[in-house]
mmCIF file of C-alpha atoms in Angstrom:
data_model
loop_
_atom_site.group_PDB
_atom_site.id
_atom_site.type_symbol
_atom_site.label_atom_id
_atom_site.label_comp_id
_atom_site.label_asym_id
_atom_site.label_seq_id
_atom_site.Cartn_x
_atom_site.Cartn_y
_atom_site.Cartn_z
ATOM 1 C CA ASP A 1 7.002 -12.301 0.845
ATOM 2 C CA THR A 2 7.689 -8.794 -0.441
ATOM 3 C CA ALA A 3 5.037 -7.726 -2.930
ATOM 4 C CA VAL A 4 6.816 -4.983 -4.886
ATOM 5 C CA SER A 5 10.548 -4.752 -4.365
ATOM 6 C CA GLN A 6 12.957 -2.163 -5.687
ATOM 7 C CA THR A 7 16.727 -2.139 -5.714
ATOM 8 C CA PRO A 8 18.686 -0.281 -4.650
ATOM 9 C CA LYS A 9 16.958 1.553 -1.834
ATOM 10 C CA TYR A 10 19.522 4.350 -1.896
ATOM 11 C CA LEU A 11 21.621 5.499 -4.832
ATOM 12 C CA VAL A 12 24.171 8.288 -4.718
ATOM 13 C CA THR A 13 25.936 9.090 -7.955
ATOM 14 C CA GLN A 14 27.714 11.852 -9.782
ATOM 15 C CA MET A 15 26.327 14.027 -12.535
ATOM 16 C CA GLY A 16 26.728 12.524 -15.967
ATOM 17 C CA ASN A 17 26.649 8.907 -14.824
ATOM 18 C CA ASP A 18 24.210 6.268 -16.053
ATOM 19 C CA LYS A 19 22.286 4.249 -13.485
ATOM 20 C CA SER A 20 19.491 1.690 -13.305
ATOM 21 C CA ILE A 21 16.797 0.950 -10.766
ATOM 22 C CA LYS A 22 15.199 -2.474 -10.741
ATOM 23 C CA CYS A 23 11.658 -3.398 -9.777
ATOM 24 C CA GLU A 24 10.028 -6.768 -9.345
ATOM 25 C CA GLN A 25 6.551 -7.739 -8.224
ATOM 26 C CA ASN A 26 5.322 -11.161 -7.139
ATOM 27 C CA LEU A 27 1.623 -10.307 -7.056
ATOM 28 C CA GLY A 28 0.824 -11.692 -10.485
ATOM 29 C CA HIS A 29 -0.107 -8.212 -11.727
ATOM 30 C CA ASP A 30 0.139 -7.332 -15.391
ATOM 31 C CA THR A 31 0.554 -3.552 -15.108
ATOM 32 C CA MET A 32 3.554 -1.780 -13.645
ATOM 33 C CA TYR A 33 4.396 1.875 -13.110
ATOM 34 C CA TRP A 34 7.162 4.279 -12.266
ATOM 35 C CA TYR A 35 6.341 7.347 -10.205
ATOM 36 C CA LYS A 36 8.672 10.179 -9.204
ATOM 37 C CA GLN A 37 8.389 11.946 -5.847
ATOM 38 C CA ASP A 38 10.208 15.248 -5.729
ATOM 39 C CA SER A 39 11.677 17.073 -2.766
ATOM 40 C CA LYS A 40 8.298 18.620 -1.983
ATOM 41 C CA LYS A 41 6.753 15.123 -1.778
ATOM 42 C CA PHE A 42 4.794 15.627 -4.994
ATOM 43 C CA LEU A 43 4.162 12.329 -6.792
ATOM 44 C CA LYS A 44 3.822 12.091 -10.538
ATOM 45 C CA ILE A 45 3.425 9.221 -12.959
ATOM 46 C CA MET A 46 6.314 8.695 -15.348
ATOM 47 C CA PHE A 47 5.561 5.455 -17.177
ATOM 48 C CA SER A 48 3.217 2.527 -17.126
ATOM 49 C CA TYR A 49 3.491 -0.848 -18.804
ATOM 50 C CA ASN A 50 0.816 -3.433 -19.395
ATOM 51 C CA ASN A 51 1.976 -6.908 -20.360
ATOM 52 C CA LYS A 52 5.385 -5.500 -21.289
ATOM 53 C CA GLU A 53 3.840 -2.825 -23.535
ATOM 54 C CA LEU A 54 4.339 0.869 -22.870
ATOM 55 C CA ILE A 55 0.963 2.420 -22.107
ATOM 56 C CA ILE A 56 1.733 5.745 -20.472
ATOM 57 C CA ASN A 57 4.773 7.873 -21.208
ATOM 58 C CA GLU A 58 4.455 11.223 -19.532
ATOM 59 C CA THR A 59 6.595 14.208 -20.388
ATOM 60 C CA VAL A 60 9.829 12.659 -19.241
ATOM 61 C CA PRO A 61 13.278 13.401 -20.732
ATOM 62 C CA ASN A 62 14.565 10.833 -23.191
ATOM 63 C CA ARG A 63 17.370 10.118 -20.746
ATOM 64 C CA PHE A 64 14.848 8.002 -18.857
ATOM 65 C CA SER A 65 14.185 4.645 -20.471
ATOM 66 C CA PRO A 66 11.983 1.996 -18.888
ATOM 67 C CA LYS A 67 12.398 -1.638 -19.808
ATOM 68 C CA SER A 68 10.040 -4.483 -19.044
ATOM 69 C CA PRO A 69 11.597 -7.890 -19.760
ATOM 70 C CA ASP A 70 8.480 -9.643 -18.475
ATOM 71 C CA LYS A 71 5.247 -8.844 -16.646
ATOM 72 C CA ALA A 72 6.881 -9.121 -13.252
ATOM 73 C CA HIS A 73 9.735 -6.707 -13.873
ATOM 74 C CA LEU A 74 10.002 -3.044 -14.809
ATOM 75 C CA ASN A 75 13.418 -1.443 -14.705
ATOM 76 C CA LEU A 76 14.291 2.214 -15.078
ATOM 77 C CA HIS A 77 17.504 3.272 -16.733
ATOM 78 C CA ILE A 78 18.664 6.861 -16.524
ATOM 79 C CA ASN A 79 21.406 8.246 -18.745
ATOM 80 C CA SER A 80 23.536 11.325 -18.138
ATOM 81 C CA LEU A 81 22.160 12.002 -14.690
ATOM 82 C CA GLU A 82 21.482 15.605 -13.721
ATOM 83 C CA LEU A 83 21.108 17.285 -10.341
ATOM 84 C CA GLY A 84 17.380 17.716 -10.996
ATOM 85 C CA ASP A 85 16.938 13.966 -11.237
ATOM 86 C CA SER A 86 17.426 13.704 -7.481
ATOM 87 C CA ALA A 87 14.165 12.342 -6.127
ATOM 88 C CA VAL A 88 12.530 9.224 -4.757
ATOM 89 C CA TYR A 89 11.402 6.856 -7.488
ATOM 90 C CA PHE A 90 8.558 4.485 -6.734
ATOM 91 C CA CYS A 91 7.629 1.388 -8.632
ATOM 92 C CA ALA A 92 4.043 0.166 -8.427
ATOM 93 C CA SER A 93 1.906 -2.579 -9.870
ATOM 94 C CA SER A 94 -1.753 -3.328 -10.354
ATOM 95 C CA ARG A 95 -4.063 -5.703 -12.133
ATOM 96 C CA SER A 96 -5.746 -4.585 -15.314
ATOM 97 C CA GLY A 97 -9.367 -5.325 -15.996
ATOM 98 C CA GLN A 98 -11.283 -4.818 -12.797
ATOM 99 C CA VAL A 99 -10.236 -1.540 -11.204
ATOM 100 C CA THR A 100 -8.215 -2.016 -8.087
ATOM 101 C CA GLU A 101 -5.530 -0.211 -6.193
ATOM 102 C CA ALA A 102 -1.860 0.020 -7.067
ATOM 103 C CA PHE A 103 0.706 -1.540 -4.757
ATOM 104 C CA PHE A 104 3.894 0.445 -4.228
ATOM 105 C CA GLY A 105 7.476 -0.495 -3.572
ATOM 106 C CA GLN A 106 9.551 1.073 -0.818
ATOM 107 C CA GLY A 107 11.104 3.587 -3.160
ATOM 108 C CA THR A 108 14.622 4.339 -4.366
ATOM 109 C CA ARG A 109 16.134 7.561 -3.129
ATOM 110 C CA LEU A 110 18.380 8.853 -5.908
ATOM 111 C CA THR A 111 20.828 11.613 -5.044
ATOM 112 C CA VAL A 112 22.855 13.161 -7.843
ATOM 113 C CA VAL A 113 25.897 15.113 -6.680
ATOM 114 C CA ALA B 1 -7.146 15.475 -17.345
ATOM 115 C CA GLN B 2 -7.641 15.290 -13.626
ATOM 116 C CA SER B 3 -6.263 17.262 -10.747
ATOM 117 C CA VAL B 4 -6.333 16.783 -6.995
ATOM 118 C CA THR B 5 -6.124 19.521 -4.413
ATOM 119 C CA GLN B 6 -5.163 18.956 -0.821
ATOM 120 C CA LEU B 7 -5.501 22.376 0.706
ATOM 121 C CA ASP B 8 -3.676 21.631 3.938
ATOM 122 C CA SER B 9 0.014 20.869 3.651
ATOM 123 C CA GLN B 10 0.294 20.238 7.395
ATOM 124 C CA VAL B 11 -2.261 19.400 10.048
ATOM 125 C CA PRO B 12 -1.042 19.385 13.655
ATOM 126 C CA VAL B 13 -3.406 17.727 16.093
ATOM 127 C CA PHE B 14 -3.282 16.429 19.635
ATOM 128 C CA GLU B 15 -3.566 12.739 20.376
ATOM 129 C CA GLU B 16 -7.154 11.482 20.729
ATOM 130 C CA ALA B 17 -8.534 14.540 18.933
ATOM 131 C CA PRO B 18 -10.581 14.205 15.734
ATOM 132 C CA VAL B 19 -9.051 15.124 12.403
ATOM 133 C CA GLU B 20 -10.196 15.832 8.863
ATOM 134 C CA LEU B 21 -7.853 15.938 5.884
ATOM 135 C CA ARG B 22 -9.423 17.636 2.914
ATOM 136 C CA CYS B 23 -9.297 16.478 -0.671
ATOM 137 C CA ASN B 24 -11.005 17.963 -3.711
ATOM 138 C CA TYR B 25 -10.641 16.777 -7.273
ATOM 139 C CA SER B 26 -11.565 17.864 -10.749
ATOM 140 C CA SER B 27 -12.142 15.576 -13.682
ATOM 141 C CA SER B 28 -14.158 15.533 -16.868
ATOM 142 C CA VAL B 29 -14.706 11.783 -16.585
ATOM 143 C CA SER B 30 -15.695 9.373 -13.860
ATOM 144 C CA VAL B 31 -12.932 8.644 -11.406
ATOM 145 C CA TYR B 32 -12.018 6.275 -8.669
ATOM 146 C CA LEU B 33 -10.695 7.764 -5.431
ATOM 147 C CA PHE B 34 -7.971 6.650 -3.074
ATOM 148 C CA TRP B 35 -6.175 7.678 0.077
ATOM 149 C CA TYR B 36 -2.613 6.469 0.502
ATOM 150 C CA VAL B 37 -0.440 6.872 3.602
ATOM 151 C CA GLN B 38 3.329 7.241 3.620
ATOM 152 C CA TYR B 39 5.179 6.686 6.881
ATOM 153 C CA PRO B 40 8.673 8.206 7.155
ATOM 154 C CA ASN B 41 11.161 6.647 4.733
ATOM 155 C CA GLN B 42 8.629 4.125 3.507
ATOM 156 C CA GLY B 43 6.564 3.509 0.413
ATOM 157 C CA LEU B 44 2.907 4.266 -0.040
ATOM 158 C CA GLN B 45 0.262 2.054 1.497
ATOM 159 C CA LEU B 46 -3.367 2.073 0.532
ATOM 160 C CA LEU B 47 -5.546 3.407 3.322
ATOM 161 C CA LEU B 48 -8.945 3.211 1.639
ATOM 162 C CA LYS B 49 -10.615 3.485 -1.720
ATOM 163 C CA TYR B 50 -13.887 4.405 -3.343
ATOM 164 C CA LEU B 51 -14.713 2.509 -6.518
ATOM 165 C CA SER B 52 -18.501 2.357 -6.464
ATOM 166 C CA GLY B 53 -21.414 1.703 -4.142
ATOM 167 C CA SER B 54 -21.640 3.232 -0.694
ATOM 168 C CA THR B 55 -20.109 6.682 -0.639
ATOM 169 C CA LEU B 56 -18.738 6.165 2.874
ATOM 170 C CA VAL B 57 -15.688 3.912 2.981
ATOM 171 C CA LYS B 58 -13.749 2.827 6.038
ATOM 172 C CA SER B 59 -10.296 1.483 6.807
ATOM 173 C CA ILE B 60 -9.396 -1.123 9.393
ATOM 174 C CA ASN B 61 -7.573 1.417 11.563
ATOM 175 C CA GLY B 62 -10.434 3.833 12.123
ATOM 176 C CA PHE B 63 -10.148 6.189 9.157
ATOM 177 C CA GLU B 64 -13.094 6.878 6.909
ATOM 178 C CA ALA B 65 -13.728 8.965 3.832
ATOM 179 C CA GLU B 66 -16.880 10.061 2.091
ATOM 180 C CA PHE B 67 -17.227 10.551 -1.625
ATOM 181 C CA ASN B 68 -19.277 13.648 -2.380
ATOM 182 C CA LYS B 69 -19.888 13.905 -6.103
ATOM 183 C CA SER B 70 -21.623 17.271 -6.036
ATOM 184 C CA GLN B 71 -18.756 18.853 -4.123
ATOM 185 C CA THR B 72 -16.102 16.723 -5.875
ATOM 186 C CA SER B 73 -14.595 15.909 -2.518
ATOM 187 C CA PHE B 74 -13.214 12.863 -0.746
ATOM 188 C CA HIS B 75 -12.262 14.096 2.726
ATOM 189 C CA LEU B 76 -10.534 11.768 5.160
ATOM 190 C CA ARG B 77 -11.608 11.675 8.801
ATOM 191 C CA LYS B 78 -10.718 9.934 12.016
ATOM 192 C CA PRO B 79 -12.596 10.531 15.275
ATOM 193 C CA SER B 80 -9.587 9.970 17.529
ATOM 194 C CA VAL B 81 -5.986 9.955 16.287
ATOM 195 C CA HIS B 82 -2.967 8.177 17.726
ATOM 196 C CA ILE B 83 0.696 9.126 17.724
ATOM 197 C CA SER B 84 1.250 6.296 15.260
ATOM 198 C CA ASP B 85 -0.983 8.048 12.713
ATOM 199 C CA THR B 86 1.746 10.623 12.144
ATOM 200 C CA ALA B 87 2.512 10.344 8.442
ATOM 201 C CA GLU B 88 2.015 11.926 5.039
ATOM 202 C CA TYR B 89 -1.413 11.324 3.521
ATOM 203 C CA PHE B 90 -2.023 11.456 -0.201
ATOM 204 C CA CYS B 91 -5.349 11.689 -1.948
ATOM 205 C CA ALA B 92 -5.382 10.296 -5.483
ATOM 206 C CA VAL B 93 -7.763 9.793 -8.383
ATOM 207 C CA MET B 94 -7.723 7.339 -11.226
ATOM 208 C CA ASP B 95 -9.868 7.810 -14.300
ATOM 209 C CA THR B 96 -11.747 4.945 -15.818
ATOM 210 C CA GLY B 97 -9.568 4.828 -18.897
ATOM 211 C CA ARG B 98 -6.033 5.849 -18.077
ATOM 212 C CA ARG B 99 -5.458 3.700 -14.986
ATOM 213 C CA ALA B 100 -2.675 5.857 -13.611
ATOM 214 C CA LEU B 101 -2.998 7.685 -10.316
ATOM 215 C CA THR B 102 -3.011 11.453 -10.132
ATOM 216 C CA PHE B 103 -1.933 12.508 -6.673
ATOM 217 C CA GLY B 104 -2.550 15.556 -4.553
ATOM 218 C CA SER B 105 0.382 17.336 -2.969
ATOM 219 C CA GLY B 106 -0.027 15.491 0.320
ATOM 220 C CA THR B 107 -0.947 16.482 3.871
ATOM 221 C CA ARG B 108 1.422 15.876 6.734
ATOM 222 C CA LEU B 109 -0.521 14.790 9.796
ATOM 223 C CA GLN B 110 1.446 15.494 12.954
ATOM 224 C CA VAL B 111 -0.052 13.961 16.066
ATOM 225 C CA GLN B 112 1.263 15.489 19.269
ATOM 226 C CA PRO B 113 1.034 13.967 22.759
#
């Protein structure tokens, strides 16, 4: 009965590779997010989608491309990985309309070597 | 744009002692306020939220926070902490339009026996 699930939980890859992180939510929410948590635990929004439409696109390199095939899924593809991309990436979801909290996944720890 | 300041990066405290984790925010628009908790190697869980109404909000595990508009603060308190409260605590704001969370830098609560 996992609410927001991300795969994989851990990802170790070499510089220059392309990788994807998948996120799925079964809460019936229509808004999904990607957040990045750096080595100092600082969390920052990267993207948000509402009903498969891109709503927020923060200052993120073009190597990062989110894709939302439907309301329940938001995947993150990263091209040409760099050492600085090492971080924990969190997916989250919420319901639009009435303000409510966001529900977070367990995170994907990406290590670029 | 909003910003959130958590002045204390670490707060060591003995078990059964009271604790206060400070959070101040700045915003040019109305915001909603949240506290999230992150246990080691886990995702973020909502601890409590202020959306409207009573300025004092409480969680089921004994934490409470008070929204103070004049001081732009949302400090988190617990009268008696347990070892199991050891975690990273994040204060966050969401503005009424953007719907993405802006997080503080986090406060590590370390409860010692």
